[in-house]
PDB file of C-alpha atoms in Angstrom:
ATOM      1  CA  MET A   1     128.860  61.915   0.525  1.00  0.00           C
ATOM      2  CA  SER A   2     131.557  63.527   1.570  1.00  0.00           C
ATOM      3  CA  ALA A   3     134.503  64.238  -0.501  1.00  0.00           C
ATOM      4  CA  ILE A   4     137.789  62.047  -0.119  1.00  0.00           C
ATOM      5  CA  PRO A   5     140.664  64.333   0.021  1.00  0.00           C
ATOM      6  CA  LYS A   6     144.089  63.872  -1.977  1.00  0.00           C
ATOM      7  CA  LEU A   7     142.699  61.821  -4.658  1.00  0.00           C
ATOM      8  CA  PRO A   8     144.096  61.806  -8.349  1.00  0.00           C
ATOM      9  CA  PHE A   9     140.675  61.793  -9.520  1.00  0.00           C
ATOM     10  CA  ASP A  10     137.183  63.097  -9.155  1.00  0.00           C
ATOM     11  CA  LEU A  11     135.381  60.394  -6.948  1.00  0.00           C
ATOM     12  CA  ALA A  12     131.905  62.323  -7.438  1.00  0.00           C
ATOM     13  CA  ALA A  13     132.306  61.470 -11.506  1.00  0.00           C
ATOM     14  CA  ALA A  14     133.555  57.923 -10.843  1.00  0.00           C
ATOM     15  CA  VAL A  15     130.500  56.802  -9.019  1.00  0.00           C
ATOM     16  CA  THR A  16     128.060  58.927 -11.520  1.00  0.00           C
ATOM     17  CA  HIS A  17     130.125  57.041 -14.050  1.00  0.00           C
ATOM     18  CA  LEU A  18     129.742  53.567 -12.452  1.00  0.00           C
ATOM     19  CA  SER A  19     125.951  53.542 -11.096  1.00  0.00           C
ATOM     20  CA  ASN A  20     124.614  54.879 -14.691  1.00  0.00           C
ATOM     21  CA  CYS A  21     126.067  51.759 -16.335  1.00  0.00           C
ATOM     22  CA  ASP A  22     125.974  49.032 -13.796  1.00  0.00           C
ATOM     23  CA  PRO A  23     122.585  48.776 -11.325  1.00  0.00           C
ATOM     24  CA  CYS A  24     124.178  46.358  -9.610  1.00  0.00           C
ATOM     25  CA  ILE A  25     126.987  49.211  -8.143  1.00  0.00           C
ATOM     26  CA  ALA A  26     124.351  51.841  -7.858  1.00  0.00           C
ATOM     27  CA  ARG A  27     122.544  49.350  -5.298  1.00  0.00           C
ATOM     28  CA  LEU A  28     125.686  49.171  -3.555  1.00  0.00           C
ATOM     29  CA  VAL A  29     126.950  52.711  -3.701  1.00  0.00           C
ATOM     30  CA  GLN A  30     123.597  53.270  -1.750  1.00  0.00           C
ATOM     31  CA  GLU A  31     123.994  50.209   0.661  1.00  0.00           C
ATOM     32  CA  THR A  32     127.564  50.266   1.499  1.00  0.00           C
ATOM     33  CA  VAL A  33     130.516  52.155   2.782  1.00  0.00           C
ATOM     34  CA  ALA A  34     131.452  54.714   0.111  1.00  0.00           C
ATOM     35  CA  PHE A  35     134.987  54.587  -1.357  1.00  0.00           C
ATOM     36  CA  ASP A  36     137.814  55.619   0.984  1.00  0.00           C
ATOM     37  CA  PRO A  37     141.046  53.867   0.086  1.00  0.00           C
ATOM     38  CA  ASN A  38     142.647  55.504   3.466  1.00  0.00           C
ATOM     39  CA  ILE A  39     145.621  56.565   1.550  1.00  0.00           C
ATOM     40  CA  ASP A  40     149.443  56.960   3.816  1.00  0.00           C
ATOM     41  CA  HIS A  41     150.671  59.910   2.212  1.00  0.00           C
ATOM     42  CA  SER A  42     153.919  59.503   4.199  1.00  0.00           C
ATOM     43  CA  GLN A  43     154.706  56.122   2.881  1.00  0.00           C
ATOM     44  CA  SER A  44     157.209  55.671   0.366  1.00  0.00           C
ATOM     45  CA  PRO A  45     156.845  52.754  -2.492  1.00  0.00           C
ATOM     46  CA  TYR A  46     159.776  51.218  -0.496  1.00  0.00           C
ATOM     47  CA  GLU A  47     157.812  51.178   2.595  1.00  0.00           C
ATOM     48  CA  ALA A  48     154.464  50.193   1.075  1.00  0.00           C
ATOM     49  CA  LEU A  49     156.113  47.387  -0.180  1.00  0.00           C
ATOM     50  CA  LEU A  50     158.253  46.406   2.847  1.00  0.00           C
ATOM     51  CA  GLU A  51     155.057  46.464   5.110  1.00  0.00           C
ATOM     52  CA  SER A  52     153.160  44.243   2.113  1.00  0.00           C
ATOM     53  CA  ILE A  53     155.849  41.498   2.200  1.00  0.00           C
ATOM     54  CA  ALA A  54     155.345  41.308   6.231  1.00  0.00           C
ATOM     55  CA  TYR A  55     151.354  40.806   5.717  1.00  0.00           C
ATOM     56  CA  GLN A  56     151.976  38.291   2.990  1.00  0.00           C
ATOM     57  CA  SER A  57     150.333  34.732   3.946  1.00  0.00           C
ATOM     58  CA  ILE A  58     149.268  35.784   7.441  1.00  0.00           C
ATOM     59  CA  SER A  59     146.930  37.310   9.437  1.00  0.00           C
ATOM     60  CA  GLY A  60     146.670  41.083   9.691  1.00  0.00           C
ATOM     61  CA  LYS A  61     147.063  40.852  13.723  1.00  0.00           C
ATOM     62  CA  ALA A  62     149.960  38.716  13.467  1.00  0.00           C
ATOM     63  CA  ALA A  63     151.472  40.797  10.801  1.00  0.00           C
ATOM     64  CA  ALA A  64     151.120  43.624  12.947  1.00  0.00           C
ATOM     65  CA  THR A  65     153.436  42.472  15.254  1.00  0.00           C
ATOM     66  CA  ILE A  66     156.169  40.984  13.375  1.00  0.00           C
ATOM     67  CA  PHE A  67     156.167  44.615  11.370  1.00  0.00           C
ATOM     68  CA  ALA A  68     156.725  46.267  14.946  1.00  0.00           C
ATOM     69  CA  ARG A  69     159.309  44.157  15.798  1.00  0.00           C
ATOM     70  CA  ILE A  70     161.074  44.960  12.378  1.00  0.00           C
ATOM     71  CA  LYS A  71     160.560  48.892  13.146  1.00  0.00           C
ATOM     72  CA  ALA A  72     162.079  48.179  16.343  1.00  0.00           C
ATOM     73  CA  LEU A  73     165.425  46.953  14.308  1.00  0.00           C
ATOM     74  CA  SER A  74     166.059  50.043  13.161  1.00  0.00           C
ATOM     75  CA  ALA A  75     168.122  53.281  14.735  1.00  0.00           C
ATOM     76  CA  SER A  76     165.436  55.499  14.617  1.00  0.00           C
ATOM     77  CA  GLY A  77     162.630  53.132  15.588  1.00  0.00           C
ATOM     78  CA  ARG A  78     160.706  53.608  12.407  1.00  0.00           C
ATOM     79  CA  VAL A  79     160.650  51.330   9.195  1.00  0.00           C
ATOM     80  CA  PRO A  80     164.201  50.659   8.355  1.00  0.00           C
ATOM     81  CA  THR A  81     165.966  52.002   5.559  1.00  0.00           C
ATOM     82  CA  PRO A  82     166.963  50.378   2.646  1.00  0.00           C
ATOM     83  CA  GLN A  83     170.633  50.252   3.669  1.00  0.00           C
ATOM     84  CA  GLU A  84     169.507  48.681   7.610  1.00  0.00           C
ATOM     85  CA  ILE A  85     168.049  45.940   5.947  1.00  0.00           C
ATOM     86  CA  LEU A  86     171.007  44.860   4.069  1.00  0.00           C
ATOM     87  CA  GLN A  87     172.859  45.134   7.106  1.00  0.00           C
ATOM     88  CA  LEU A  88     170.500  43.398   9.347  1.00  0.00           C
ATOM     89  CA  LYS A  89     171.600  39.696   9.895  1.00  0.00           C
ATOM     90  CA  THR A  90     169.474  36.724   8.810  1.00  0.00           C
ATOM     91  CA  LYS A  91     169.169  35.503  12.565  1.00  0.00           C
ATOM     92  CA  ALA A  92     167.788  39.122  13.955  1.00  0.00           C
ATOM     93  CA  LEU A  93     164.709  39.028  11.413  1.00  0.00           C
ATOM     94  CA  ARG A  94     163.867  35.533  11.732  1.00  0.00           C
ATOM     95  CA  LYS A  95     163.751  36.310  15.005  1.00  0.00           C
ATOM     96  CA  ALA A  96     161.466  39.209  14.193  1.00  0.00           C
ATOM     97  CA  GLY A  97     159.025  36.642  12.877  1.00  0.00           C
ATOM     98  CA  LEU A  98     160.021  36.741   9.263  1.00  0.00           C
ATOM     99  CA  SER A  99     160.122  33.256   7.088  1.00  0.00           C
ATOM    100  CA  GLY A 100     163.200  32.647   5.220  1.00  0.00           C
ATOM    101  CA  ALA A 101     161.597  34.051   1.777  1.00  0.00           C
ATOM    102  CA  LYS A 102     160.272  36.976   3.522  1.00  0.00           C
ATOM    103  CA  ILE A 103     164.167  37.602   4.236  1.00  0.00           C
ATOM    104  CA  ARG A 104     165.108  37.552   0.734  1.00  0.00           C
ATOM    105  CA  ALA A 105     162.087  39.391  -0.445  1.00  0.00           C
ATOM    106  CA  MET A 106     162.874  42.094   2.088  1.00  0.00           C
ATOM    107  CA  LYS A 107     166.662  42.631   0.842  1.00  0.00           C
ATOM    108  CA  ASP A 108     166.120  42.466  -2.715  1.00  0.00           C
ATOM    109  CA  LEU A 109     163.765  45.111  -2.162  1.00  0.00           C
ATOM    110  CA  ALA A 110     166.381  47.278  -0.459  1.00  0.00           C
ATOM    111  CA  GLN A 111     168.769  46.464  -3.074  1.00  0.00           C
ATOM    112  CA  LYS A 112     166.221  47.525  -5.718  1.00  0.00           C
ATOM    113  CA  THR A 113     165.537  50.270  -3.906  1.00  0.00           C
ATOM    114  CA  ILE A 114     169.129  51.824  -3.885  1.00  0.00           C
ATOM    115  CA  ASP A 115     169.437  50.488  -7.591  1.00  0.00           C
ATOM    116  CA  GLY A 116     166.728  52.873  -8.518  1.00  0.00           C
ATOM    117  CA  ILE A 117     164.682  50.017  -9.563  1.00  0.00           C
ATOM    118  CA  VAL A 118     162.068  50.699  -7.105  1.00  0.00           C
ATOM    119  CA  PRO A 119     161.108  54.209  -7.738  1.00  0.00           C
ATOM    120  CA  THR A 120     160.337  57.062  -5.100  1.00  0.00           C
ATOM    121  CA  HIS A 121     157.026  58.690  -4.538  1.00  0.00           C
ATOM    122  CA  GLU A 122     157.747  61.386  -7.039  1.00  0.00           C
ATOM    123  CA  GLU A 123     159.015  58.805 -10.092  1.00  0.00           C
ATOM    124  CA  ALA A 124     155.997  56.775  -9.303  1.00  0.00           C
ATOM    125  CA  VAL A 125     153.663  59.115  -9.802  1.00  0.00           C
ATOM    126  CA  LYS A 126     154.617  59.822 -13.207  1.00  0.00           C
ATOM    127  CA  LEU A 127     155.049  56.544 -13.979  1.00  0.00           C
ATOM    128  CA  SER A 128     151.851  54.516 -15.584  1.00  0.00           C
ATOM    129  CA  ASP A 129     150.280  51.699 -14.204  1.00  0.00           C
ATOM    130  CA  GLU A 130     152.370  49.341 -16.740  1.00  0.00           C
ATOM    131  CA  GLU A 131     155.782  50.751 -15.993  1.00  0.00           C
ATOM    132  CA  LEU A 132     154.970  50.290 -12.101  1.00  0.00           C
ATOM    133  CA  VAL A 133     154.110  46.861 -12.624  1.00  0.00           C
ATOM    134  CA  GLU A 134     156.803  46.238 -14.840  1.00  0.00           C
ATOM    135  CA  ARG A 135     159.985  47.507 -12.453  1.00  0.00           C
ATOM    136  CA  LEU A 136     157.515  46.200  -9.163  1.00  0.00           C
ATOM    137  CA  ILE A 137     157.099  42.356  -9.920  1.00  0.00           C
ATOM    138  CA  SER A 138     160.901  42.329 -10.709  1.00  0.00           C
ATOM    139  CA  VAL A 139     161.493  42.146  -7.055  1.00  0.00           C
ATOM    140  CA  ARG A 140     161.873  38.854  -5.430  1.00  0.00           C
ATOM    141  CA  GLY A 141     158.110  37.943  -3.706  1.00  0.00           C
ATOM    142  CA  ILE A 142     156.327  41.133  -5.101  1.00  0.00           C
ATOM    143  CA  GLY A 143     153.752  40.017  -7.625  1.00  0.00           C
ATOM    144  CA  ALA A 144     151.171  41.450  -9.693  1.00  0.00           C
ATOM    145  CA  TRP A 145     148.271  41.155  -6.675  1.00  0.00           C
ATOM    146  CA  THR A 146     150.716  42.988  -4.470  1.00  0.00           C
ATOM    147  CA  VAL A 147     151.856  46.021  -7.195  1.00  0.00           C
ATOM    148  CA  GLU A 148     148.006  46.318  -7.560  1.00  0.00           C
ATOM    149  CA  MET A 149     147.216  46.703  -3.830  1.00  0.00           C
ATOM    150  CA  PHE A 150     149.804  49.536  -4.396  1.00  0.00           C
ATOM    151  CA  LEU A 151     148.510  51.313  -6.971  1.00  0.00           C
ATOM    152  CA  ILE A 152     145.217  51.337  -5.336  1.00  0.00           C
ATOM    153  CA  PHE A 153     146.058  52.180  -1.579  1.00  0.00           C
ATOM    154  CA  ARG A 154     148.882  53.918  -1.994  1.00  0.00           C
ATOM    155  CA  LEU A 155     148.829  56.077  -5.354  1.00  0.00           C
ATOM    156  CA  GLY A 156     145.066  55.699  -5.489  1.00  0.00           C
ATOM    157  CA  ARG A 157     145.199  54.970  -8.851  1.00  0.00           C
ATOM    158  CA  PRO A 158     141.161  55.003 -10.455  1.00  0.00           C
ATOM    159  CA  ASP A 159     141.380  51.890 -13.213  1.00  0.00           C
ATOM    160  CA  VAL A 160     142.918  48.681 -11.391  1.00  0.00           C
ATOM    161  CA  LEU A 161     141.143  45.595 -11.270  1.00  0.00           C
ATOM    162  CA  PRO A 162     142.287  42.883  -9.298  1.00  0.00           C
ATOM    163  CA  ILE A 163     140.691  39.802 -11.101  1.00  0.00           C
ATOM    164  CA  HIS A 164     143.247  37.484  -9.050  1.00  0.00           C
ATOM    165  CA  ASP A 165     142.030  38.703  -5.956  1.00  0.00           C
ATOM    166  CA  LEU A 166     139.272  36.499  -3.674  1.00  0.00           C
ATOM    167  CA  GLY A 167     137.312  39.134  -2.649  1.00  0.00           C
ATOM    168  CA  VAL A 168     136.673  41.341  -5.780  1.00  0.00           C
ATOM    169  CA  LYS A 169     135.572  37.714  -6.889  1.00  0.00           C
ATOM    170  CA  LYS A 170     133.378  36.436  -4.310  1.00  0.00           C
ATOM    171  CA  GLY A 171     131.785  40.261  -4.231  1.00  0.00           C
ATOM    172  CA  TRP A 172     131.271  39.783  -8.077  1.00  0.00           C
ATOM    173  CA  SER A 173     129.397  36.650  -7.485  1.00  0.00           C
ATOM    174  CA  VAL A 174     127.602  38.077  -4.498  1.00  0.00           C
ATOM    175  CA  ALA A 175     126.361  41.332  -6.641  1.00  0.00           C
ATOM    176  CA  TYR A 176     125.244  39.745  -9.572  1.00  0.00           C
ATOM    177  CA  ASN A 177     123.824  36.351  -7.881  1.00  0.00           C
ATOM    178  CA  LYS A 178     126.280  33.960  -9.254  1.00  0.00           C
ATOM    179  CA  LYS A 179     127.342  30.354  -7.397  1.00  0.00           C
ATOM    180  CA  HIS A 180     130.428  30.431  -8.828  1.00  0.00           C
ATOM    181  CA  MET A 181     133.294  32.651  -8.984  1.00  0.00           C
ATOM    182  CA  PRO A 182     134.631  34.165 -12.248  1.00  0.00           C
ATOM    183  CA  ARG A 183     137.545  33.052 -13.841  1.00  0.00           C
ATOM    184  CA  PRO A 184     140.126  36.006 -14.281  1.00  0.00           C
ATOM    185  CA  LYS A 185     139.495  36.445 -18.028  1.00  0.00           C
ATOM    186  CA  GLU A 186     135.706  36.477 -17.414  1.00  0.00           C
ATOM    187  CA  LEU A 187     136.143  39.070 -14.650  1.00  0.00           C
ATOM    188  CA  LEU A 188     138.768  40.968 -17.143  1.00  0.00           C
ATOM    189  CA  ALA A 189     136.139  41.111 -19.691  1.00  0.00           C
ATOM    190  CA  PHE A 190     133.184  41.984 -17.442  1.00  0.00           C
ATOM    191  CA  GLY A 191     135.132  44.654 -16.081  1.00  0.00           C
ATOM    192  CA  GLU A 192     135.263  46.574 -19.327  1.00  0.00           C
ATOM    193  CA  ARG A 193     131.830  48.166 -18.825  1.00  0.00           C
ATOM    194  CA  TRP A 194     133.783  49.784 -15.235  1.00  0.00           C
ATOM    195  CA  ARG A 195     136.562  51.334 -17.157  1.00  0.00           C
ATOM    196  CA  PRO A 196     138.207  54.025 -16.508  1.00  0.00           C
ATOM    197  CA  TYR A 197     137.083  53.478 -12.654  1.00  0.00           C
ATOM    198  CA  ARG A 198     137.434  49.851 -12.289  1.00  0.00           C
ATOM    199  CA  THR A 199     139.129  50.708  -9.255  1.00  0.00           C
ATOM    200  CA  VAL A 200     136.008  52.179  -7.737  1.00  0.00           C
ATOM    201  CA  ALA A 201     134.196  49.182  -8.803  1.00  0.00           C
ATOM    202  CA  SER A 202     136.560  46.977  -6.894  1.00  0.00           C
ATOM    203  CA  TRP A 203     136.163  48.458  -4.162  1.00  0.00           C
ATOM    204  CA  TYR A 204     132.366  47.962  -3.977  1.00  0.00           C
ATOM    205  CA  MET A 205     132.982  43.883  -5.143  1.00  0.00           C
ATOM    206  CA  TRP A 206     135.045  43.834  -1.838  1.00  0.00           C
ATOM    207  CA  ARG A 207     132.232  45.781  -0.031  1.00  0.00           C
ATOM    208  CA  ALA A 208     129.645  43.068  -1.509  1.00  0.00           C
ATOM    209  CA  PHE A 209     131.955  40.248  -0.210  1.00  0.00           C
ATOM    210  CA  GLU A 210     131.612  41.782   3.469  1.00  0.00           C
ATOM    211  CA  LYS A 211     127.877  42.639   3.401  1.00  0.00           C
ATOM    212  CA  ALA A 212     127.111  39.202   2.749  1.00  0.00           C
ATOM    213  CA  GLY A 213     129.106  37.836   5.079  1.00  0.00           C
ATOM    214  CA  TYR A 214     131.336  34.488   5.314  1.00  0.00           C
ATOM    215  CA  VAL A 215     128.494  32.160   5.588  1.00  0.00           C
ATOM    216  CA  ALA A 216     127.022  33.248   2.329  1.00  0.00           C
ATOM    217  CA  THR A 217     129.973  33.773   0.713  1.00  0.00           C
ATOM    218  CA  ASN A 218     131.518  30.259   1.862  1.00  0.00           C
ATOM    219  CA  LYS A 219     129.106  28.466  -0.241  1.00  0.00           C
ATOM    220  CA  ILE A 220     130.526  30.079  -3.480  1.00  0.00           C
ATOM    221  CA  GLY A 221     131.798  27.490  -5.809  1.00  0.00           C
ATOM    222  CA  PRO A 222     135.215  28.017  -7.713  1.00  0.00           C
ATOM    223  CA  PRO A 223     135.269  29.055 -10.958  1.00  0.00           C
ATOM    224  CA  LYS A 224     133.619  26.693 -13.642  1.00  0.00           C
ATOM    225  CA  LEU A 225     136.211  25.519 -16.170  1.00  0.00           C
ATOM    226  CA  LYS A 226     135.662  25.470 -19.952  1.00  0.00           C
ATOM    227  CA  ARG A 227     135.170  22.145 -20.963  1.00  0.00           C
ATOM    228  CA  LYS A 228     137.332  21.200 -23.982  1.00  0.00           C
ATOM    229  CA  ARG A 229     135.726  19.345 -27.027  1.00  0.00           C
ATOM    230  CA  SER A 230     137.935  16.114 -27.836  1.00  0.00           C
ATOM    231  CA  LYS A 231     139.255  16.093 -31.045  1.00  0.00           C
ATOM    232  CA  LEU A 232     138.606  12.773 -31.348  1.00  0.00           C
ATOM    233  CA  ASP A 233     134.573  13.234 -30.939  1.00  0.00           C
ATOM    234  CA  PRO A 234     132.797  13.494 -34.396  1.00  0.00           C
ATOM    235  CA  GLY A 235     130.039  15.303 -32.564  1.00  0.00           C
ATOM    236  CA  SER A 236     132.026  18.125 -31.417  1.00  0.00           C
ATOM    237  CA  GLY A 237     131.916  21.293 -33.319  1.00  0.00           C
ATOM    238  CA  ASN A 238     130.249  23.108 -36.008  1.00  0.00           C
ATOM    239  CA  SER A 239     133.248  22.839 -38.318  1.00  0.00           C
ATOM    240  CA  ARG A 240     132.829  21.649 -42.119  1.00  0.00           C
ATOM    241  CA  LYS A 241     134.706  18.765 -41.176  1.00  0.00           C
ATOM    242  CA  ALA A 242     132.609  17.563 -37.856  1.00  0.00           C
ATOM    243  CA  ARG A 243     129.622  18.084 -40.040  1.00  0.00           C
ATOM    244  CA  ALA A 244     130.638  16.026 -42.557  1.00  0.00           C
ATOM    245  CA  VAL A 245     132.007  13.498 -40.235  1.00  0.00           C
ATOM    246  CA  ARG A 246     128.482  13.336 -38.889  1.00  0.00           C
ATOM    247  CA  LEU A 247     126.855  13.146 -42.145  1.00  0.00           C
ATOM    248  CA  LYS A 248     128.970  10.130 -43.253  1.00  0.00           C
ATOM    249  CA  SER A 249     128.232   8.514 -39.701  1.00  0.00           C
ATOM    250  CA  ILE A 250     124.579   9.036 -40.512  1.00  0.00           C
ATOM    251  CA  ARG A 251     124.656   7.331 -43.787  1.00  0.00           C
ATOM    252  CA  LYS A 252     126.461   4.911 -42.351  1.00  0.00           C
ATOM    253  CA  SER A 253     124.345   3.849 -39.739  1.00  0.00           C
ATOM    254  CA  SER A 254     121.312   4.046 -42.473  1.00  0.00           C
ATOM    255  CA  ALA A 255     122.680   2.144 -44.778  1.00  0.00           C
ATOM    256  CA  PRO A 256     121.019  -1.530 -45.276  1.00  0.00           C
ATOM    257  CA  ARG A 257     122.981  -4.202 -43.537  1.00  0.00           C
ATOM    258  CA  THR A 258     124.258  -7.170 -45.482  1.00  0.00           C
ATOM    259  CA  LYS A 259     123.899 -10.911 -43.756  1.00  0.00           C
ATOM    260  CA  ARG A 260     127.855 -11.195 -42.006  1.00  0.00           C
ATOM    261  CA  SER A 261     129.414 -14.931 -42.535  1.00  0.00           C
ATOM    262  CA  LYS A 262     129.777 -16.939 -39.706  1.00  0.00           C
ATOM    263  CA  ALA A 263     133.550 -16.426 -40.067  1.00  0.00           C
ATOM    264  CA  SER A 264     133.648 -12.699 -39.131  1.00  0.00           C
ATOM    265  CA  PRO A 265     134.430 -11.506 -36.020  1.00  0.00           C
TER     266      PRO A 265
END
């Protein structure tokens, strides 16, 4: 396995740890592509997040075309600065292919970058994952998933588990031979065994998803919902009260019946 440069953690140690604690990942390490987040070290957090907004909810090819048009609106032909984004007219951004929601998100990102809420790269590397999530989700249109992708593919953080990511959830179902996707809380609990390298484990869940192909993964069902027992059902639960209700019911049903009068309903 070739070393990946400029990662802020020891990849060999991560793979060894995961392979030792999880046979499924050990198999995926042998069968799939090695971990490589392909980090663009030239991008600032602002630039990475601006691009992520452009790519939200559309195909990669369409997003790349739109983002190229946005860069063409800059005086430098590169990613527009926060000041340029704020100065660009909504009509021009609409013409580039952005929706109204994405335009508002980009302008909010630009303003919060100027205000210092969105950190520089130098500031970001000193902040914890939790601090970055708290800051960045304050930007319109930036949710937890977008921040998680930023932590993984821009900062190379080692212990990020995107519990709402479709590829990770379906990859988990493939890897562990499940017919249904896990609930986010279920995946979070399962992922405790992968600490402190949940990012690398997530990578191999994505690879499991890709390896299986869409024909197989489309058959994976949604998460199973937990059945909520009715409070009115005396047969549910094992509490002292529930047992007392069941016992009373049994005694009543086994008691000798008296003959009803014709006036009884």
